[in-house]
XYZ file of N, CA, C and O in Angstrom:
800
model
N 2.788 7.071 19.508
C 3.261 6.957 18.147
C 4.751 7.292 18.088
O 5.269 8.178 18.767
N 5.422 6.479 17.186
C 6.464 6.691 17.040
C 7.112 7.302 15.688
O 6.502 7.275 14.620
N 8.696 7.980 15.868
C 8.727 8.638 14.400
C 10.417 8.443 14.450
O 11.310 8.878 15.176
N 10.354 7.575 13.308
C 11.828 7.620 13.162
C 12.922 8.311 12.554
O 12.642 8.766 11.445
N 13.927 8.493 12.901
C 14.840 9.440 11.632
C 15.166 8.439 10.812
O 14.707 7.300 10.904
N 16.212 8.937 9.728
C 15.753 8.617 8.287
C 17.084 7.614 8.673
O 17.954 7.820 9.519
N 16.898 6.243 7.575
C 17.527 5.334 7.608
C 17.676 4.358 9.463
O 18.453 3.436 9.711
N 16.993 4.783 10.111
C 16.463 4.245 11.495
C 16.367 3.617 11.693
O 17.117 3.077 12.506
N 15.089 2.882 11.021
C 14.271 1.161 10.955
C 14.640 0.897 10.083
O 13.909 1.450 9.262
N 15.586 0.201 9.433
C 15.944 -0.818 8.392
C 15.089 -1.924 8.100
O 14.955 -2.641 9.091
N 14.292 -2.426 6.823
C 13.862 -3.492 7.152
C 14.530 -4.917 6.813
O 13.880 -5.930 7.069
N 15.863 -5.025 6.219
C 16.761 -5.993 6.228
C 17.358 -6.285 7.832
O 18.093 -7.247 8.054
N 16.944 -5.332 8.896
C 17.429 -5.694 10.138
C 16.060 -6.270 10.735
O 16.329 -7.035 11.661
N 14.807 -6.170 10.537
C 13.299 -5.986 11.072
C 12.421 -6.806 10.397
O 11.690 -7.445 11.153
N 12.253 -6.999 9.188
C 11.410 -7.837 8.497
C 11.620 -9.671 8.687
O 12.669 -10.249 8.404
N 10.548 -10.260 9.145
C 10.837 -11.418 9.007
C 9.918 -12.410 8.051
O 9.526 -13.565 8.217
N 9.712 -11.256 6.756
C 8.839 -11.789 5.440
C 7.776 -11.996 5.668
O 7.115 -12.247 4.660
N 7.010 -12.022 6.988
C 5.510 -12.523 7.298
C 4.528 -11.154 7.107
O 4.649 -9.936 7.239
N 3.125 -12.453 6.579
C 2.514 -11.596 5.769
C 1.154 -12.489 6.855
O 0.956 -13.676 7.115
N 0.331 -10.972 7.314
C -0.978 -11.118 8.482
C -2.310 -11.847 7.299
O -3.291 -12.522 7.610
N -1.832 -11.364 5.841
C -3.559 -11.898 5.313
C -3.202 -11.595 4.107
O -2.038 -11.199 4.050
N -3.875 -11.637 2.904
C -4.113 -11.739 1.823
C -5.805 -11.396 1.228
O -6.674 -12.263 1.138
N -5.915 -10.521 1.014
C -7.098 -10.355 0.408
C -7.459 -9.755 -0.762
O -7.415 -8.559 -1.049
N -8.082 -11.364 -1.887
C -8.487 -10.700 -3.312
C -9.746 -10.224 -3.290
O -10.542 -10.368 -2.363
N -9.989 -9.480 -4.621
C -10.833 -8.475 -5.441
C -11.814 -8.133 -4.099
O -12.720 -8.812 -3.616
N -11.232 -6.701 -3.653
C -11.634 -5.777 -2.513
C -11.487 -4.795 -3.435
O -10.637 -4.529 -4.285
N -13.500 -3.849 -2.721
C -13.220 -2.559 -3.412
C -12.658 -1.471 -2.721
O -12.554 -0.452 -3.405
N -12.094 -1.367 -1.052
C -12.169 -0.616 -0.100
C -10.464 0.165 0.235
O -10.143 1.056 1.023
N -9.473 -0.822 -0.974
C -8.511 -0.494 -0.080
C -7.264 0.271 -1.672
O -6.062 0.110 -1.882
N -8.518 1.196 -2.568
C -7.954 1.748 -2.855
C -8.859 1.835 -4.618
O -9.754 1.039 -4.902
N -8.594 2.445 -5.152
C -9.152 2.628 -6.181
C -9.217 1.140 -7.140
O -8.358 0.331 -7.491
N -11.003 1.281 -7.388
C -11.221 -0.002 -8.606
C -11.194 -1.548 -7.859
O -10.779 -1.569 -6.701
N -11.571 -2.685 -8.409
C -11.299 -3.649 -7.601
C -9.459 -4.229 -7.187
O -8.533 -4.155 -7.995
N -9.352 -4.745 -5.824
C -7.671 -4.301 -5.969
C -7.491 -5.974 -4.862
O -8.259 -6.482 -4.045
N -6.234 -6.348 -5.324
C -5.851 -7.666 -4.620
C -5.122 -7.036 -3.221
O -4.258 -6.194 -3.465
N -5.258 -7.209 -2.393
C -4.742 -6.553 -1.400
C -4.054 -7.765 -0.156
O -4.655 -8.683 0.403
N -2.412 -7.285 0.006
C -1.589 -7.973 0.754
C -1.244 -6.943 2.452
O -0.903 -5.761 2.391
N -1.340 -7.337 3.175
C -1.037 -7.061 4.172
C -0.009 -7.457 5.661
O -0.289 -8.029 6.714
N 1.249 -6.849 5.140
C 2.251 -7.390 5.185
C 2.640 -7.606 6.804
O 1.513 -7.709 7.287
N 3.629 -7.741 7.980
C 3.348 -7.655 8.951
C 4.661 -6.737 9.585
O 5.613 -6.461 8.855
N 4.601 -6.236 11.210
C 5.625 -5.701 11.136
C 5.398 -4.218 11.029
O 5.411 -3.720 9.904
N 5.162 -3.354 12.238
C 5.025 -1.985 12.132
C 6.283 -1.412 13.345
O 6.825 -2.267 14.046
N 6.573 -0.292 13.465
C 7.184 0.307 14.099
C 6.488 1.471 14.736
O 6.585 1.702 15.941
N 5.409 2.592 13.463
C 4.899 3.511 14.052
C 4.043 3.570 15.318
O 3.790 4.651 15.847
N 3.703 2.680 15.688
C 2.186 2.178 16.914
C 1.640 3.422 16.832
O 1.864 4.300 17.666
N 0.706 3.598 15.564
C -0.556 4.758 16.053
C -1.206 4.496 16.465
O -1.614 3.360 16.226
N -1.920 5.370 17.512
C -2.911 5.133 18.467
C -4.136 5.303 18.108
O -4.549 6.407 17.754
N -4.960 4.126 18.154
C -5.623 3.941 17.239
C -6.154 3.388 15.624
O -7.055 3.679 14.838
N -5.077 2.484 15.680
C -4.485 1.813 14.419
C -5.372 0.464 14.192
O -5.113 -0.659 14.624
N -6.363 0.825 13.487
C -7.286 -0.231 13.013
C -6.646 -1.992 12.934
O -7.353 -2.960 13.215
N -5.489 -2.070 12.585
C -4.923 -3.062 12.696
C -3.684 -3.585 13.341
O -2.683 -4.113 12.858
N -3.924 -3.382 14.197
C -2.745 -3.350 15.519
C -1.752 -4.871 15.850
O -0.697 -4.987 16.473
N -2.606 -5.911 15.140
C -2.336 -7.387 15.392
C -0.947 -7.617 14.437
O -0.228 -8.608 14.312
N -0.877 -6.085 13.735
C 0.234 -6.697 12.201
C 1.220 -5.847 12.639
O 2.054 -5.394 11.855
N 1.210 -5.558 13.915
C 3.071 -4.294 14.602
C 3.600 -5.377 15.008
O 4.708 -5.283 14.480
N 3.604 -6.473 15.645
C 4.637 -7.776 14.999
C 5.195 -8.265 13.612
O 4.567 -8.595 12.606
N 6.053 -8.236 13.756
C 6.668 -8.704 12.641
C 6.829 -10.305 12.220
O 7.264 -10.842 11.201
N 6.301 -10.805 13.412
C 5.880 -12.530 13.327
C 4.818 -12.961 13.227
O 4.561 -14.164 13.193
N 3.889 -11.916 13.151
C 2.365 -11.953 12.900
C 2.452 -12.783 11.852
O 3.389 -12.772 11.053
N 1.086 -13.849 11.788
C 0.607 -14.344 10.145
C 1.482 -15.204 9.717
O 1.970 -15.889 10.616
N 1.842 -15.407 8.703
C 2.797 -16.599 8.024
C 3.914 -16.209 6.870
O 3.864 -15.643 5.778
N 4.600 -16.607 7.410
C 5.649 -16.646 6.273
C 4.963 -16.402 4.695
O 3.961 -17.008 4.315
N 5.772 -15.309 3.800
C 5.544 -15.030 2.387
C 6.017 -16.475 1.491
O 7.106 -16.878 1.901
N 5.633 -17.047 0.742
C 5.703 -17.808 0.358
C 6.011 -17.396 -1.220
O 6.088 -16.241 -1.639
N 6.205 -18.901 -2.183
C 6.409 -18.718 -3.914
C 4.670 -19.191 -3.900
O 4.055 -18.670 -4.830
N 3.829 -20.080 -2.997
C 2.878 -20.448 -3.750
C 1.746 -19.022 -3.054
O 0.622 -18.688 -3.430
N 2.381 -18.608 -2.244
C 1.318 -16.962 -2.451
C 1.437 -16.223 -3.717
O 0.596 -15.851 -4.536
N 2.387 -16.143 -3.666
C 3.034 -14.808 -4.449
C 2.416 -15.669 -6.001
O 2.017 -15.023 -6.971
N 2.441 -16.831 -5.972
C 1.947 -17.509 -7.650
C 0.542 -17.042 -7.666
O 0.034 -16.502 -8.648
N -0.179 -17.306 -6.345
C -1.557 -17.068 -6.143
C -2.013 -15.121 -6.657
O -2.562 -14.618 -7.637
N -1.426 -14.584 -5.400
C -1.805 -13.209 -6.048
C -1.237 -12.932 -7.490
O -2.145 -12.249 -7.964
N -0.482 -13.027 -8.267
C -0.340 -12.624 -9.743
C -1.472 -13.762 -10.202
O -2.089 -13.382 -11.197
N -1.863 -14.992 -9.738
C -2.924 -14.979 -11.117
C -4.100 -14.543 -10.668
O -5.012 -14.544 -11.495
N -4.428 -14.024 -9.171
C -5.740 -13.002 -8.806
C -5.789 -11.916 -10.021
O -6.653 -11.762 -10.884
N -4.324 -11.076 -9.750
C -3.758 -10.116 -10.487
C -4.696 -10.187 -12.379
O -5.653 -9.588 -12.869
N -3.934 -11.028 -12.772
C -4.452 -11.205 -14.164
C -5.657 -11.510 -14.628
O -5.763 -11.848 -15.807
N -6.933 -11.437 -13.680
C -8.086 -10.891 -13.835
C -8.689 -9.632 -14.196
O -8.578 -8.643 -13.471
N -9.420 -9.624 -15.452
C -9.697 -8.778 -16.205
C -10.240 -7.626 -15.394
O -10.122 -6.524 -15.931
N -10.979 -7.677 -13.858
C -11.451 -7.052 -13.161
C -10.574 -6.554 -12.356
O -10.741 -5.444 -11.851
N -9.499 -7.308 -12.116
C -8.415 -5.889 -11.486
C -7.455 -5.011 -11.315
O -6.248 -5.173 -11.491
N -8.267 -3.673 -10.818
C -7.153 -2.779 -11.435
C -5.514 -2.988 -10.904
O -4.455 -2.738 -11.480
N -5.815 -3.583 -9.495
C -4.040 -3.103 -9.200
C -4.002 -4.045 -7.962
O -4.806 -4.897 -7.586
N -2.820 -3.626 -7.447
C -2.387 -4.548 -6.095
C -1.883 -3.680 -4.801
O -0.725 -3.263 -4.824
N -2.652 -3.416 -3.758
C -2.665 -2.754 -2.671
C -1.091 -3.469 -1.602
O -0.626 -4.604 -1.502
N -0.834 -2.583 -1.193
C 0.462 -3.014 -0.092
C 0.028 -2.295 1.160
O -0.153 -1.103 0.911
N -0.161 -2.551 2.199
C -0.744 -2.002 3.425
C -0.175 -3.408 4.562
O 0.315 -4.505 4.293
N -0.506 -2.766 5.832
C -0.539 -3.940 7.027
C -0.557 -3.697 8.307
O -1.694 -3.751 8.776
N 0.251 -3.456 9.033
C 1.849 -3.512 8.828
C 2.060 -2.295 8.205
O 1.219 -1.447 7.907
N 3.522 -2.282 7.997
C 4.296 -1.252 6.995
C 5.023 -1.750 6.113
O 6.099 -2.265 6.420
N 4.519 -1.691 4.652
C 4.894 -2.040 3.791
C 6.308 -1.951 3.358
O 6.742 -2.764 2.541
N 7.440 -0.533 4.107
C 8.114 0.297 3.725
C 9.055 -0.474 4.557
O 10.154 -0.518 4.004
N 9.018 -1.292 6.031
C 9.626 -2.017 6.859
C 9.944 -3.651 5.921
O 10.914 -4.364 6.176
N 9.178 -3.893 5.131
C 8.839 -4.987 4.270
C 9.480 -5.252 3.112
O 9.361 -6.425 2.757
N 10.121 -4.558 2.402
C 10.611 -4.146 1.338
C 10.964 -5.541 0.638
O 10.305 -5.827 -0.362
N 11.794 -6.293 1.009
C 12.057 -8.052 0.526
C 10.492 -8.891 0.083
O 10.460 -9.862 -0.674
N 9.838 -8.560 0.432
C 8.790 -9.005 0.326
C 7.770 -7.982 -0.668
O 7.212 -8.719 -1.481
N 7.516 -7.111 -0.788
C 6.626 -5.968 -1.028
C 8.045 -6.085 -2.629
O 7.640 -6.655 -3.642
N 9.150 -5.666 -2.634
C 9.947 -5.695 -4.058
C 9.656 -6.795 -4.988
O 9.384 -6.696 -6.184
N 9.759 -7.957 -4.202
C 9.758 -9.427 -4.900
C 8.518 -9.510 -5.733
O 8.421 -10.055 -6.833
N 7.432 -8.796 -4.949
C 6.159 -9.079 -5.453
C 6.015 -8.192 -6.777
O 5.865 -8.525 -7.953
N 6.118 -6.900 -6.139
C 6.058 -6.078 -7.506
C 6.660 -5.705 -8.574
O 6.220 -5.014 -9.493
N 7.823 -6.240 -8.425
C 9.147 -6.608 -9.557
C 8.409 -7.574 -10.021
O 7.524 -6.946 -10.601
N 8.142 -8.849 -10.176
C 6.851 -9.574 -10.443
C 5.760 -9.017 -11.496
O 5.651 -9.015 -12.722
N 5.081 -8.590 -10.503
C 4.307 -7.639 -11.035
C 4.395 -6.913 -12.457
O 3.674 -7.195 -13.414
N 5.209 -6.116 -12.449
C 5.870 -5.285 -13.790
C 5.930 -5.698 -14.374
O 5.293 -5.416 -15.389
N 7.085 -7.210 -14.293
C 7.722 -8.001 -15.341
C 6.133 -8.584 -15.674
O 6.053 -8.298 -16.868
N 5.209 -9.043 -15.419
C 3.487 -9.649 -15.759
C 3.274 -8.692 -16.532
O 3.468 -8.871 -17.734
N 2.788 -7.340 -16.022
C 1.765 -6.630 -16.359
C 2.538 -5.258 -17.199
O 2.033 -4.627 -18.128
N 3.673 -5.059 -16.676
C 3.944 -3.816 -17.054
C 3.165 -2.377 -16.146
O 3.235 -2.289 -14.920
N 2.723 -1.737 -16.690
C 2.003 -0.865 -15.565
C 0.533 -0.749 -16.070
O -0.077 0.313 -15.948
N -0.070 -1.930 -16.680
C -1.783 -1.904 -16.753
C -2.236 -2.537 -15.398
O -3.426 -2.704 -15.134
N -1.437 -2.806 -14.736
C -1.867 -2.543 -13.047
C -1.058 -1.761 -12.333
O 0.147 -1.532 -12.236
N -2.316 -1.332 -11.745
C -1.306 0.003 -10.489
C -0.952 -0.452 -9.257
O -1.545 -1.424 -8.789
N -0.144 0.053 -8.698
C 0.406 -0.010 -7.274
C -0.281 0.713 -6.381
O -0.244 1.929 -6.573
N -1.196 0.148 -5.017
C -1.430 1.299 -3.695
C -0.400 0.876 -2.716
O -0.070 -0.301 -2.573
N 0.092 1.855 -2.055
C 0.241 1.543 -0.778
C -0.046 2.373 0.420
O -0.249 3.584 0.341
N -0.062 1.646 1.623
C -0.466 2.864 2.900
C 1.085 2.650 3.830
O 1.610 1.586 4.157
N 1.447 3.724 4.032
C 2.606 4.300 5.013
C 2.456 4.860 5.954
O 1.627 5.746 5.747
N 2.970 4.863 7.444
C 3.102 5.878 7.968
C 4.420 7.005 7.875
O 4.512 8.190 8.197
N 5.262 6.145 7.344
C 6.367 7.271 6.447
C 5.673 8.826 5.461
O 4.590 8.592 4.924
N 5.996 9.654 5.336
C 5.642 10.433 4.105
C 6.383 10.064 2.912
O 7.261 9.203 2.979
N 6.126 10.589 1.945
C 6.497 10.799 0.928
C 8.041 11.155 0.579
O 8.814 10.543 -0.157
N 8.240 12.288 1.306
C 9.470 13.257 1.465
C 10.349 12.256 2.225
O 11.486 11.984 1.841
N 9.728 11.664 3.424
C 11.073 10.710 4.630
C 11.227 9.565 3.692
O 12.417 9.252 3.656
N 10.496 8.814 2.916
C 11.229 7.756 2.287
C 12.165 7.956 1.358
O 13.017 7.116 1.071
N 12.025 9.459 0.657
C 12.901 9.646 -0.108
C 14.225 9.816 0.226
O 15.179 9.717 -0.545
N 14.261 10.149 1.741
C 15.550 10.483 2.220
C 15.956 9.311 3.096
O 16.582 9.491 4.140
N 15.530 7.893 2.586
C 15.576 7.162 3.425
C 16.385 6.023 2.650
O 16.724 6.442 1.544
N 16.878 4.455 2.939
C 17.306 3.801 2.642
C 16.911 3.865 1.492
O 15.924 4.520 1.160
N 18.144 2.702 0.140
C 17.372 2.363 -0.828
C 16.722 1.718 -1.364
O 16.273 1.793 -2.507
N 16.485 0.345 0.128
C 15.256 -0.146 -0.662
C 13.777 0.531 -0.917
O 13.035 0.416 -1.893
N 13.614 1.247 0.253
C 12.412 1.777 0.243
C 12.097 2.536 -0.553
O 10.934 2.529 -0.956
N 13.460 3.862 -1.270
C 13.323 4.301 -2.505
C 13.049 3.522 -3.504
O 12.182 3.884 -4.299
N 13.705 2.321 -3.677
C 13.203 1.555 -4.691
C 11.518 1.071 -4.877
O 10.876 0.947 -5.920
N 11.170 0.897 -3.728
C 10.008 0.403 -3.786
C 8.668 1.414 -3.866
O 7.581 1.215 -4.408
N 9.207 2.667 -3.058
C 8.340 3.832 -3.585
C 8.459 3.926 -5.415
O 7.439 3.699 -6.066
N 9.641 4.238 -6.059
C 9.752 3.984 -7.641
C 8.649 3.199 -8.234
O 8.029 3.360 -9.285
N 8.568 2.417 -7.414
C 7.225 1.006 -8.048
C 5.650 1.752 -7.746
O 4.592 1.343 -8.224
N 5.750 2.487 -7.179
C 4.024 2.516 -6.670
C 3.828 3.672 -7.445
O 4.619 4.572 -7.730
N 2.506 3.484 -7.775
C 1.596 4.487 -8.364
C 1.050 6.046 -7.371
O 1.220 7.247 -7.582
N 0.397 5.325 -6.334
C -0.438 6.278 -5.160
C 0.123 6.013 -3.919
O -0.202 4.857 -3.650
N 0.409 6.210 -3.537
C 0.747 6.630 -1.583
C 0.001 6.842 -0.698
O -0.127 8.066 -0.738
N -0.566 6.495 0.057
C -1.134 7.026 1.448
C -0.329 7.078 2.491
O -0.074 6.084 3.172
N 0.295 8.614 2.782
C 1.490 8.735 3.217
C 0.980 9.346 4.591
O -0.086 9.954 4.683
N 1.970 9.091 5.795
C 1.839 9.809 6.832
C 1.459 8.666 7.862
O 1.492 7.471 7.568
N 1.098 9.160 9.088
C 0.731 8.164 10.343
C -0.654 8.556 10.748
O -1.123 9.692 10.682
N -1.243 7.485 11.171
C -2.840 7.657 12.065
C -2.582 8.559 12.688
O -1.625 8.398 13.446
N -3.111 9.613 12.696
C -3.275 10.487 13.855
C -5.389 10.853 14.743
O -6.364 11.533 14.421
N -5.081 10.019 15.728
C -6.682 9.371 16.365
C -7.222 11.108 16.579
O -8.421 11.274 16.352
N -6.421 12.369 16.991
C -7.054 13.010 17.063
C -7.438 14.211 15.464
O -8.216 15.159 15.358
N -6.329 13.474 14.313
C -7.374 13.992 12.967
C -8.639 13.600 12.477
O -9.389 14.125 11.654
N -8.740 12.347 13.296
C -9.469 11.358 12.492
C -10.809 11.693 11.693
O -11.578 12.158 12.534
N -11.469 11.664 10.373
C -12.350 12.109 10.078
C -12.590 11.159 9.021
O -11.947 10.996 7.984
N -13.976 10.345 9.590
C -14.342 9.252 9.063
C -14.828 9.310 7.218
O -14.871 8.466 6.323
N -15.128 10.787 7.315
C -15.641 10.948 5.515
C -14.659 11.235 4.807
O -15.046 11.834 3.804
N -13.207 11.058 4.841
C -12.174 11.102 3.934
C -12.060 9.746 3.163
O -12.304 8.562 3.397
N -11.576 10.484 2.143
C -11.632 8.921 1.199
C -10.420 8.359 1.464
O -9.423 9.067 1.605
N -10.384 7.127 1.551
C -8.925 5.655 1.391
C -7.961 6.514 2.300
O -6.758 6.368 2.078
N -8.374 7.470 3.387
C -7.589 7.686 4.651
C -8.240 7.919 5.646
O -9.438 8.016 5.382
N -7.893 8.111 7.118
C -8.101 7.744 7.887
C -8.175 8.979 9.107
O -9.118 9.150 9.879
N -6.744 9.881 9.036
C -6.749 11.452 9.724
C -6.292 12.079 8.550
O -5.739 11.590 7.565
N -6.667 13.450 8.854
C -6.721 14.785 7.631
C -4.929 15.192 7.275
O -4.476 15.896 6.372
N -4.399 14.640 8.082
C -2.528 14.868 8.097
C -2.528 14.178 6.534
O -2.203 14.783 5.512
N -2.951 12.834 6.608
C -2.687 11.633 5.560
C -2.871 12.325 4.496
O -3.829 13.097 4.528
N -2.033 12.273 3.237
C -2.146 12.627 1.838
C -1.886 11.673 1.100
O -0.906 10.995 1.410
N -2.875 11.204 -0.432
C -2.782 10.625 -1.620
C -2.189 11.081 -2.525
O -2.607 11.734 -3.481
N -0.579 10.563 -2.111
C -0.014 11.048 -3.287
C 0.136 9.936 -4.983
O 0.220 8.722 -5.166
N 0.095 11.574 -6.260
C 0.996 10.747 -7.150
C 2.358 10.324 -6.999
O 3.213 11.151 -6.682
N 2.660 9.066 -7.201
C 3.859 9.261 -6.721
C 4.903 9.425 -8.292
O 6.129 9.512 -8.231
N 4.308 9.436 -9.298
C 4.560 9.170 -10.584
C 5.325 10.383 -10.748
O 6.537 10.557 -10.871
N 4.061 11.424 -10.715
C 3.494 13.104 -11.263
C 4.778 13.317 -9.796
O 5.730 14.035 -10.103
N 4.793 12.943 -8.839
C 5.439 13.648 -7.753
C 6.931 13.900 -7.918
O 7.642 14.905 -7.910
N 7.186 12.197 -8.116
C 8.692 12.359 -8.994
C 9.326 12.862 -9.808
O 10.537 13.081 -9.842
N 8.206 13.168 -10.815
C 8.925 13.830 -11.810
C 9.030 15.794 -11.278
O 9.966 16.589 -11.202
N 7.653 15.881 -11.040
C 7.969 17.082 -10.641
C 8.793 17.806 -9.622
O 9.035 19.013 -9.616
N 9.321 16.607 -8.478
C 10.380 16.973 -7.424
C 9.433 17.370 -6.533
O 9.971 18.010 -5.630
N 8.614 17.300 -6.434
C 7.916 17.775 -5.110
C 5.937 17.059 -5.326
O 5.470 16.506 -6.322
N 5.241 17.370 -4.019
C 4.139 16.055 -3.606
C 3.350 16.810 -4.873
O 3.558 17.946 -5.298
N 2.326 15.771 -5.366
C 1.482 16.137 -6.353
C 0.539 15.106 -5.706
O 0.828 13.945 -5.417
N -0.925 15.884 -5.487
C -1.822 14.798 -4.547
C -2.412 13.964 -6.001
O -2.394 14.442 -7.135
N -2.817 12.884 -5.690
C -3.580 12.525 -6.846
C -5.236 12.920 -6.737
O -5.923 13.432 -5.853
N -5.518 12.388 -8.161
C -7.038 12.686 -8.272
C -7.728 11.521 -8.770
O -7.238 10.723 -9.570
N -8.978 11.445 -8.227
C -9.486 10.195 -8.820
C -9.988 10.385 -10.319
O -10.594 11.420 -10.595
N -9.800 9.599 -11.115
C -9.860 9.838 -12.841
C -11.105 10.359 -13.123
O -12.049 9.730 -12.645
N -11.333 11.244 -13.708
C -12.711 11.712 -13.715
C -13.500 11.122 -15.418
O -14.702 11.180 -15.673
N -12.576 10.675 -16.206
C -12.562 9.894 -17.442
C -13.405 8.294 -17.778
O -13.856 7.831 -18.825
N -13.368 7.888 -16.713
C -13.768 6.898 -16.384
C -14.143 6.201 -14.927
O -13.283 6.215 -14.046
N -15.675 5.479 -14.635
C -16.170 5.341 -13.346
C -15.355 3.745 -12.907
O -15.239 2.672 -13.499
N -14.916 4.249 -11.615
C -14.820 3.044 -10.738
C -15.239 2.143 -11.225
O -16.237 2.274 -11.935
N -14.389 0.328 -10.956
C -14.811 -0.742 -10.873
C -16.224 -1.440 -10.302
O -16.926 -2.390 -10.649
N -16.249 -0.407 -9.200
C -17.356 -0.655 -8.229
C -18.263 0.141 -8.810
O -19.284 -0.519 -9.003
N -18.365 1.133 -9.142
C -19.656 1.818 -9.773
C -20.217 1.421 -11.125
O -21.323 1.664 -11.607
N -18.902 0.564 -11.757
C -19.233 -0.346 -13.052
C -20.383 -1.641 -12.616
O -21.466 -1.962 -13.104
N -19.669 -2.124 -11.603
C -20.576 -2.760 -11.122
C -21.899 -3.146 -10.393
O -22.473 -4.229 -10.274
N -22.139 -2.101 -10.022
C -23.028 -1.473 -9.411
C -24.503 -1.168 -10.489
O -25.685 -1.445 -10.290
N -23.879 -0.546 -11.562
C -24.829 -0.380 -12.350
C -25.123 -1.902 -13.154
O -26.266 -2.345 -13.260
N -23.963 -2.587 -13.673
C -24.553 -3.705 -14.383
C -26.114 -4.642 -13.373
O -27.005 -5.361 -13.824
N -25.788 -4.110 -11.706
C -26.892 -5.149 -10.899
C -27.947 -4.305 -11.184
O -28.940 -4.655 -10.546
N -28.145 -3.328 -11.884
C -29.196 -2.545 -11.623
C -29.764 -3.122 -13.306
O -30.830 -3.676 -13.576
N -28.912 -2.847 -14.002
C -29.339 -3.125 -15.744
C -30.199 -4.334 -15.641
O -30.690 -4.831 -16.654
């Protein structure tokens, strides 16, 4: 595994816009049903990295206008909550991962949320270029940190080793320092909505 210092991996020097997959209304890759892009292009190589095919950055196909048309009208389905950024490293991606969710905003405003998964933390992007600040600004939740194969503990939720934290990144900002999130206790999951209507 690798760990870079801050401003290191640029992704205006690294990104070559390609995106490994696209996958709509998934309940797995983050709270509620969620359109999920998976961008290509890693640097960290954790060992043990469920998706290892997307640390090329030529992986998959070129980001396109008729994707990006495609996921916003996934998006504007009444069933989903938000739009996942994972792959790859989203944070290496930034031209691609901005475009979308600048997008995004300008659609929805924030009645959809932002996930993303990092092996950056929280704290290193902040001290890091500004696109990536910018694009952290956009996200709701974080899954911050790198695979680590010997945390690994399969009953954690939407992570992977016990290092990894869900951050707010909202609540985090404002308060200047990590605020983990919580899952809403106000209202049940997409999936547990659904779940019960098969039973009704």
């Amino acid at each position: 595994m690798r760990t870079p210092l801050p401003r290191e991996w640029l992704s205006d020097k690294l990104s070559q816009d390609h995106v490994g997959d696209y996958k709509p209304f998934q309940f797995v890759d983050g709270e509620g049903v969620r359109c999920s892009l998976y961008v290509s292009g890693c640097l960290f190589a954790c060992e043990g990295c469920f998706n290892e095919a997307t640390w090329s950055f030529r992986y998959g196909r070129p980001y396109t206008d008729e994707l990006e048309d495609r996921i916003l009208a996934d998006l504007g389905h009444e069933s989903v909550q938000g739009l996942t950024l994972l792959g790859g490293e989203p944070f290496l991606n930034t031209g691609v991962c901005l475009r979308l969710v600048t997008r995004l905003r300008r659609a929805f405003g924030h009645t959809k949320d932002v996930w993303a998964w990092s092996g950056y933390t929280f704290e290193e992007l902040l001290a890091d270029s500004d696109d990536k600040v910018a694009l952290l600004r956009e996200v709701d939740v974080l899954v911050d940190g790198p695979f680590r194969r010997e945390l690994r503990d399969p009953g954690l939720q939407f992570r992977g080793s016990s290092n990894q934290r869900i951050v707010d990144v909202r609540a985090s900002l404002a308060a200047g320092e990590v605020r983990l999130w919580e899952r809403r206790s106000d209202a049940a999951s997409a999936f547990e909505q659904v779940e019960r209507r098969a039973l009704i």
